[in-house]
Short mmCIF file of C-alpha atoms in Angstrom, two decimals:
data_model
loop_
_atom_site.label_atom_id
_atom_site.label_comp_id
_atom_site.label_asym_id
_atom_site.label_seq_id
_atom_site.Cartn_x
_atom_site.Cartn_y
_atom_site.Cartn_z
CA UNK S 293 90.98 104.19 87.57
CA UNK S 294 88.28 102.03 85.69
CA UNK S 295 88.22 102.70 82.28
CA UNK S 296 83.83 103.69 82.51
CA UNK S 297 85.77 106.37 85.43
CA UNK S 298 87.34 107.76 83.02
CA UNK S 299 84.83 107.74 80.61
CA UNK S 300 82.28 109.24 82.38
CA UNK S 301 84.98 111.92 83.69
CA UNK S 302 85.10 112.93 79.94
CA UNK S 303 81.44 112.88 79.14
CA UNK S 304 80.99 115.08 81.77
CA UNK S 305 83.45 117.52 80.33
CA UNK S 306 82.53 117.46 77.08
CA UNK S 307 78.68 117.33 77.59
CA UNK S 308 77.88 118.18 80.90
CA UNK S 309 74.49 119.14 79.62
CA UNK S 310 73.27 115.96 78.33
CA UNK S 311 74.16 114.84 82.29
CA UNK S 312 71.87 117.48 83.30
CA UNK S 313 69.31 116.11 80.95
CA UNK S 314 69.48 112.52 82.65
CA UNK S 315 68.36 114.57 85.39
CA UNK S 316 65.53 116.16 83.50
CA UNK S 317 66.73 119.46 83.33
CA UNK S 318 66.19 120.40 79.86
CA UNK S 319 66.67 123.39 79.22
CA UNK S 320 69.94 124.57 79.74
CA UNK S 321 71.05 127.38 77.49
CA UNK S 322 74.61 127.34 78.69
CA UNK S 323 77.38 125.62 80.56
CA UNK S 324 80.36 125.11 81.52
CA UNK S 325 83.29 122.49 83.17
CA UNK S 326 84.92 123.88 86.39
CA UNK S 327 88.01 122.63 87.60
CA UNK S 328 88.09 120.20 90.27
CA UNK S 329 90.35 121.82 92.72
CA UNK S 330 87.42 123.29 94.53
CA UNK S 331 87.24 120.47 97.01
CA UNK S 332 90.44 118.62 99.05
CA UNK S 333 92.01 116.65 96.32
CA UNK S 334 91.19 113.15 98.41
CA UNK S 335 87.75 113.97 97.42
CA UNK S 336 87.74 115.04 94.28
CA UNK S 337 84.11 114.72 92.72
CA UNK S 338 83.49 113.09 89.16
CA UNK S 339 82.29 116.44 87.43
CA UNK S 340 81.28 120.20 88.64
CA UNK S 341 80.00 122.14 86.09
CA UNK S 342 78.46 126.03 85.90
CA UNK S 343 75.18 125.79 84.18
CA UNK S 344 72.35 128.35 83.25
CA UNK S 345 68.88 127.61 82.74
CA UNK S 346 66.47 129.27 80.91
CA UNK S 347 64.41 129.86 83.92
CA UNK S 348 67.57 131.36 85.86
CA UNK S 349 69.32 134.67 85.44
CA UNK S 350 72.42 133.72 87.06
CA UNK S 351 74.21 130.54 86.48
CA UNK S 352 74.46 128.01 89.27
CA UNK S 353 76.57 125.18 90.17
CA UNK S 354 75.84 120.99 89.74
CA UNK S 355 78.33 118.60 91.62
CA UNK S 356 78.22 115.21 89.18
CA UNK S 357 79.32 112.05 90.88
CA UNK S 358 79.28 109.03 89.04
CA UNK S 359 78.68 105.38 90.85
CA UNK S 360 78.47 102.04 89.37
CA UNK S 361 76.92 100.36 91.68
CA UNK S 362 74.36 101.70 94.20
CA UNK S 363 76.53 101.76 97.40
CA UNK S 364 76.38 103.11 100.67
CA UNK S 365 79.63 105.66 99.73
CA UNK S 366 77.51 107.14 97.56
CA UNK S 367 75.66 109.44 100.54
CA UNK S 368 79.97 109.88 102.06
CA UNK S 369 80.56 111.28 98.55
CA UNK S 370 77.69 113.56 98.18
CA UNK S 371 77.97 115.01 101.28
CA UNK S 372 81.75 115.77 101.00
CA UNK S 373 80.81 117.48 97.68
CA UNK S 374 77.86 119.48 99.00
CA UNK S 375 79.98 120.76 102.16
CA UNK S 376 83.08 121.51 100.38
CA UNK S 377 81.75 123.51 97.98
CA UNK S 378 79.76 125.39 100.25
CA UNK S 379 82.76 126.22 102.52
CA UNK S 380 84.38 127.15 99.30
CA UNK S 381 81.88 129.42 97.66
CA UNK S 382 79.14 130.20 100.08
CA UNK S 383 76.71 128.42 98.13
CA UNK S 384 74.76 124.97 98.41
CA UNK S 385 74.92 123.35 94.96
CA UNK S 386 73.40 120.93 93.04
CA UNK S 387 74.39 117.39 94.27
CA UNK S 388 73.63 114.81 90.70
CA UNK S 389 74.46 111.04 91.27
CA UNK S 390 74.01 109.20 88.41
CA UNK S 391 74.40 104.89 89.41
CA UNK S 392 74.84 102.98 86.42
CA UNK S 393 74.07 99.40 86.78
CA UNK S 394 71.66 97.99 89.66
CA UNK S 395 72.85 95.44 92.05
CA UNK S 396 70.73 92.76 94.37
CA UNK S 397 68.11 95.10 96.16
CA UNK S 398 69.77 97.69 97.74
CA UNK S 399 68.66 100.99 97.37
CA UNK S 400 70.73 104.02 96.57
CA UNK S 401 70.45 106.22 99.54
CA UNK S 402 69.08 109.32 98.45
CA UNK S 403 70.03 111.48 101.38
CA UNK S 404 71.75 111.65 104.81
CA UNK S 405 71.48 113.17 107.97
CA UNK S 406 74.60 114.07 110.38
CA UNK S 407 74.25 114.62 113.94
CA UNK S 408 76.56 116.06 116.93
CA UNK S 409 76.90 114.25 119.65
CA UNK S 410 74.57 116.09 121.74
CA UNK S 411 72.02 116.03 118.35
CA UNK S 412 71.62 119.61 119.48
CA UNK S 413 73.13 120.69 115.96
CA UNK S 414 72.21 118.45 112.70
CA UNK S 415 73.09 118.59 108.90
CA UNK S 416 70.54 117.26 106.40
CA UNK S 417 71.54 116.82 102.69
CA UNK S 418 69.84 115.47 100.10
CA UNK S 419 70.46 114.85 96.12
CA UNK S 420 68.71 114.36 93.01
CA UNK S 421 69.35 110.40 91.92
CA UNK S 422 69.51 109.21 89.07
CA UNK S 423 69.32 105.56 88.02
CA UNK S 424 70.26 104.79 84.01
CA UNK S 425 68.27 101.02 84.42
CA UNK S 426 64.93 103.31 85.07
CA UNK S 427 65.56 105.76 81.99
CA UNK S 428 63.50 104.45 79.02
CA UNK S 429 66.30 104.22 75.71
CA UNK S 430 63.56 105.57 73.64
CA UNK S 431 63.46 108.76 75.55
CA UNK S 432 67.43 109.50 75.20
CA UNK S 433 67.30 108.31 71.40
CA UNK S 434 64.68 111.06 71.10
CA UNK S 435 66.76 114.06 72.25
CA UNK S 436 68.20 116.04 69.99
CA UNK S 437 71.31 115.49 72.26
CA UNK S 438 74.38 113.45 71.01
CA UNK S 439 76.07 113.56 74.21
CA UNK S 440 73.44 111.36 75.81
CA UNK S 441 73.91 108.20 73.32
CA UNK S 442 76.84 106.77 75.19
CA UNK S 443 74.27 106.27 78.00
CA UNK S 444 71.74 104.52 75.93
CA UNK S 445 73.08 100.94 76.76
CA UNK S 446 72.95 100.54 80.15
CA UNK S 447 69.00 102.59 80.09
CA UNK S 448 66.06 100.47 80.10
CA UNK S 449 66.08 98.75 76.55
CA UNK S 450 62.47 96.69 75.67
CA UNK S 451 64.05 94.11 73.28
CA UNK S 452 66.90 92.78 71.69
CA UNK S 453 70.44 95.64 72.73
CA UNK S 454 71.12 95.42 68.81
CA UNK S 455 69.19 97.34 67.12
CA UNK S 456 69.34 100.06 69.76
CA UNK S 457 73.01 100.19 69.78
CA UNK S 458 72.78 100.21 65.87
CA UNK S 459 70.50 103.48 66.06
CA UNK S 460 72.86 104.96 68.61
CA UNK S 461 76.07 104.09 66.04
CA UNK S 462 73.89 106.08 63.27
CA UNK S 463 73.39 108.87 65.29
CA UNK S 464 76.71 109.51 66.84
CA UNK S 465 78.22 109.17 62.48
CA UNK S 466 75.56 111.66 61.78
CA UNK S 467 75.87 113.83 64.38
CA UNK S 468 79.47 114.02 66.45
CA UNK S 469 81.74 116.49 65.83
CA UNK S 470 84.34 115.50 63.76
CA UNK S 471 87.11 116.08 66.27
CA UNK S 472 84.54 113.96 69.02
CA UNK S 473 83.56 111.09 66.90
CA UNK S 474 85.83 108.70 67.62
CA UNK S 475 85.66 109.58 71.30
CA UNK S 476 82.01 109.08 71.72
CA UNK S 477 82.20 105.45 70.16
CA UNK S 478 84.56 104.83 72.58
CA UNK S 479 83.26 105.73 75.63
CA UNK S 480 79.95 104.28 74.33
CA UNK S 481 81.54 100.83 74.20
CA UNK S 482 83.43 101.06 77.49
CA UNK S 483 79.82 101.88 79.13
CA UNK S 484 78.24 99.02 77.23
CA UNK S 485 80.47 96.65 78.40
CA UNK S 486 79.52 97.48 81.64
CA UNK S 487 76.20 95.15 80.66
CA UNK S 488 77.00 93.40 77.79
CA UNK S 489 79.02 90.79 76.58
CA UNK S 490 78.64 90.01 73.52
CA UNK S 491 81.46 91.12 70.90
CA UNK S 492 79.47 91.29 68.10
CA UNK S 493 77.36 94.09 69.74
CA UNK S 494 80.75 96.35 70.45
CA UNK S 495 81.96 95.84 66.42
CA UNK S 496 78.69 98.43 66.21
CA UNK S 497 80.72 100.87 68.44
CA UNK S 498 84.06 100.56 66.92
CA UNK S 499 85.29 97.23 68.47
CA UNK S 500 88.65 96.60 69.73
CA UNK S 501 90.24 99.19 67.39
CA UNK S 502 88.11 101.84 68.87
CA UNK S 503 89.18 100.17 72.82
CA UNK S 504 92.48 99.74 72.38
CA UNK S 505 93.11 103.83 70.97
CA UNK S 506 90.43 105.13 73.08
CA UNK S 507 91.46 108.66 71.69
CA UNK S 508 89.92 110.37 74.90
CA UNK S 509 93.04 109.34 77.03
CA UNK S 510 95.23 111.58 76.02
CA UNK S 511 93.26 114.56 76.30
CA UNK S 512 92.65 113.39 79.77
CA UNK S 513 96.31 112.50 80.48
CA UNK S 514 97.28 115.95 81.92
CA UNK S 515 94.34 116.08 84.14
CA UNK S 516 95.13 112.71 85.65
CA UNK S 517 98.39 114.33 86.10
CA UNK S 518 97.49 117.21 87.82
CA UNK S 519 95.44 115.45 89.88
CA UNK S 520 98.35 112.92 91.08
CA UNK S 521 100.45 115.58 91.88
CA UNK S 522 97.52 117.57 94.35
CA UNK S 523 96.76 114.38 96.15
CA UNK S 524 100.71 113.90 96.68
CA UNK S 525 100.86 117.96 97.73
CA UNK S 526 98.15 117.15 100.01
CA UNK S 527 99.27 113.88 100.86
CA UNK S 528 103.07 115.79 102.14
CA UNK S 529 100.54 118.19 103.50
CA UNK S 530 99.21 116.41 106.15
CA UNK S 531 102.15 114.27 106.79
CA UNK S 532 104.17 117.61 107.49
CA UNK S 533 101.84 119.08 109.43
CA UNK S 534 100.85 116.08 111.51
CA UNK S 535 104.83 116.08 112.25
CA UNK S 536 104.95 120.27 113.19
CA UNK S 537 101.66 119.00 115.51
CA UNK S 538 103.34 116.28 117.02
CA UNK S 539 106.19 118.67 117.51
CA UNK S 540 104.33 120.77 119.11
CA UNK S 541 102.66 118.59 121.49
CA UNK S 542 106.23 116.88 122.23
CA UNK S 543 107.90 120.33 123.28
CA UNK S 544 104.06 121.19 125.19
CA UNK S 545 104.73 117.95 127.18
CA UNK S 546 108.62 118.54 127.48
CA UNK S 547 107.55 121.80 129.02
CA UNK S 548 104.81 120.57 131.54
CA UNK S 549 107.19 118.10 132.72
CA UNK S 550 110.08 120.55 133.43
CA UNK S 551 107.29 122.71 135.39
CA UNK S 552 106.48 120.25 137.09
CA UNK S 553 109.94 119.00 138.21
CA UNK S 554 110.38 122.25 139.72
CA UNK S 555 107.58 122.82 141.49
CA UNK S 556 108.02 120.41 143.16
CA UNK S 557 111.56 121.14 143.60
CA UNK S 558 110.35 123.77 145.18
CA UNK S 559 107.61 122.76 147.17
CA UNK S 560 109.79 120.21 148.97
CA UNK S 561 112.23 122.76 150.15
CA UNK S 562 109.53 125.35 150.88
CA UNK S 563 108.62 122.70 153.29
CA UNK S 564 111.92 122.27 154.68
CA UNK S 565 113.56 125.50 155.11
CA UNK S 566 110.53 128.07 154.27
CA UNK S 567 110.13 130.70 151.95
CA UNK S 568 113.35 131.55 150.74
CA UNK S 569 113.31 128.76 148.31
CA UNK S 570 111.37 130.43 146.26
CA UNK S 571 114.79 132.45 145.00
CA UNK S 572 115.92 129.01 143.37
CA UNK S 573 112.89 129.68 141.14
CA UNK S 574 114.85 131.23 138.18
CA UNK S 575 117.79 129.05 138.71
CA UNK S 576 115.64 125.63 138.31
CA UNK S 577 114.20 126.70 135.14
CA UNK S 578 117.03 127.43 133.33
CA UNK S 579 117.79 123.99 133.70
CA UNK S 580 117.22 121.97 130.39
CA UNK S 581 118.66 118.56 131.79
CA UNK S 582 116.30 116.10 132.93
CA UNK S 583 118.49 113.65 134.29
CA UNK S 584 120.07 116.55 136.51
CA UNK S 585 116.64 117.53 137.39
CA UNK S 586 115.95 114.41 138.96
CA UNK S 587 119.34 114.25 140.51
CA UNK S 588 118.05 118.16 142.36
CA UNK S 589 114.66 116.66 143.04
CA UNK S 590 116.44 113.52 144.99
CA UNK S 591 118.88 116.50 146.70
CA UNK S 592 115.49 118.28 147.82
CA UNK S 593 114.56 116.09 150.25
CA UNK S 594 117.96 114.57 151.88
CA UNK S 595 119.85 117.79 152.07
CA UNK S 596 120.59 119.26 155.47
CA UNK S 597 120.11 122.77 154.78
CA UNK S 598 118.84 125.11 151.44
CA UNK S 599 122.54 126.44 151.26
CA UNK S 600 123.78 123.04 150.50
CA UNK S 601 121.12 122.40 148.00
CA UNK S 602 121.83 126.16 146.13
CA UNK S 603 125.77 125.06 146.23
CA UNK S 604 124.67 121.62 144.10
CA UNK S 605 122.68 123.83 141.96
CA UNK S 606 125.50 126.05 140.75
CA UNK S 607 127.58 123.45 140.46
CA UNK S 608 127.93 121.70 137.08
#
């Protein structure tokens, strides 16, 4: 995991609101982090949250995913997230992507459409996109919002990054909580290296002091954990039950082929000596041999009369 992955991962736990904001909605009066293990943990989103808006008397539910780049995954991802959560609550949420840094021309795709085969039955989802380049700095520096300053430097700057980044230092001294400050310097340098390259602009967030302690990590240490060990659960999951499936196809096969050795077993001596073979039925299927099946089914067809053949049979 990228070090901005895991730095976004804790913005969004820690102010989950001030991602909401990116998305203009403003006026959340409370909110809360939700454990992941709503969805398959293969597909684990970057951030779902419980949030209530002033507007709304009931809380309701935002799926954040985080992208750096505006790929074509992105539309995989939010779908996965929208579906899942659905089959797991009985409710659509809120689908937020939030794409860093732009890259050549390529759109973000803001929605996607998934068809049967047929196309008699479709499944349209769309999400609310956000891109950070298009987000004026002056607009996040003017929210009363610390959580949102660690976002400031990849935003759309007019001028130098210095003096910006200096403002957003100021704020985040003035304004963190104490047991958050050194936190929010550091994930506002790992983001700002995500554009920038110039050291002297990181020595405003902390510099390497503040990158190599990165204070966040251990907070999200047992997370990462967790996480490791529900995509290895799932992981022995699927490998177990792909094996009891394959068993079960095996023994499903096994037993279609033992049918049909003795039908036609039995066919070829109903031919031969008429309906009396038919008695053998019970007597064939015990058998569990295949090798002496094929041994009877050779015996069908050369033997001179059934009693010979029923003699062969009870014998070992």
């Amino acid at each position: 995991m990228h070090e901005y992955d895991r730095s976004s991962k804790w913005l969004i736990q820690h102010h989950g609101a001030s991602i909401l904001r990116l998305a203009g909605i403003t006026d959340v009066v409370e909110w809360e982090p939700l454990q992941a293990e709503v969805v398959q943990p293969r597909g684990l989103p970057d951030g779902f949250l419980r949030a209530r808006r002033a507007t709304q008397p009931e809380p309701g539910l935002y799926v954040i995913e985080v992208a750096t780049y505006p790929e074509p995954r992105i539309a995989e991802q939010a779908v996965r997230d929208a579906a899942l959560v659905y089959l797991n609550r009985g409710i659509v949420p809120e689908v937020i992507v939030l794409v860093l840094r732009r890259r050549g021309r390529r759109p973000a795709p803001r929605m996607a459409r998934l068809r049967s085969e047929s196309g008699q039955t479709s499944f349209h989802v769309k999400w609310r996109m956000i891109e950070l380049w298009e987000i004026p700095a002056e607009v996040l520096l003017a929210a009363e919002d610390v959580g949102v300053l660690p976002w400031v430097s990849l935003s759309k700057i007019d001028g130098p990054p210095e003096p910006v980044l200096r403002r957003c230092r100021e704020r985040i001294d003035r304004e963190a909580p104490p047991d958050e400050h050194e936190s929010l310097l550091a994930v506002s340098q790992v983001l700002a290296r995500l554009r920038y390259h110039d050291e002297t602009l990181f020595q405003l967030l902390g510099g390497r002091k503040a990158m190599l302690e990165l204070p966040f990590l251990e907070e999200l240490k047992a997370e990462w954990i967790r996480e490791a060990v529900e995509k290895e659960k799932a992981a022995r999951e699927a490998v177990e039950k792909e094996k009891a499936a394959r068993e079960v196809a095996e023994k499903a096969a096994r037993e279609a082929d033992h049918e049909a050795a003795c039908r036609i077993i039995l066919e070829v001596l109903g031919a031969r000596f008429g309906s009396a073979a038919k008695e053998l039925r019970a007597e064939l299927a015990a058998i569990n041999d295949d090798a002496r099946l094929g041994e009877l089914a050779r015996l069908a067809g050369t033997c001179k009369t059934l009693e010979a053949f029923h003699a062969r049979l009870r014998t070992p």
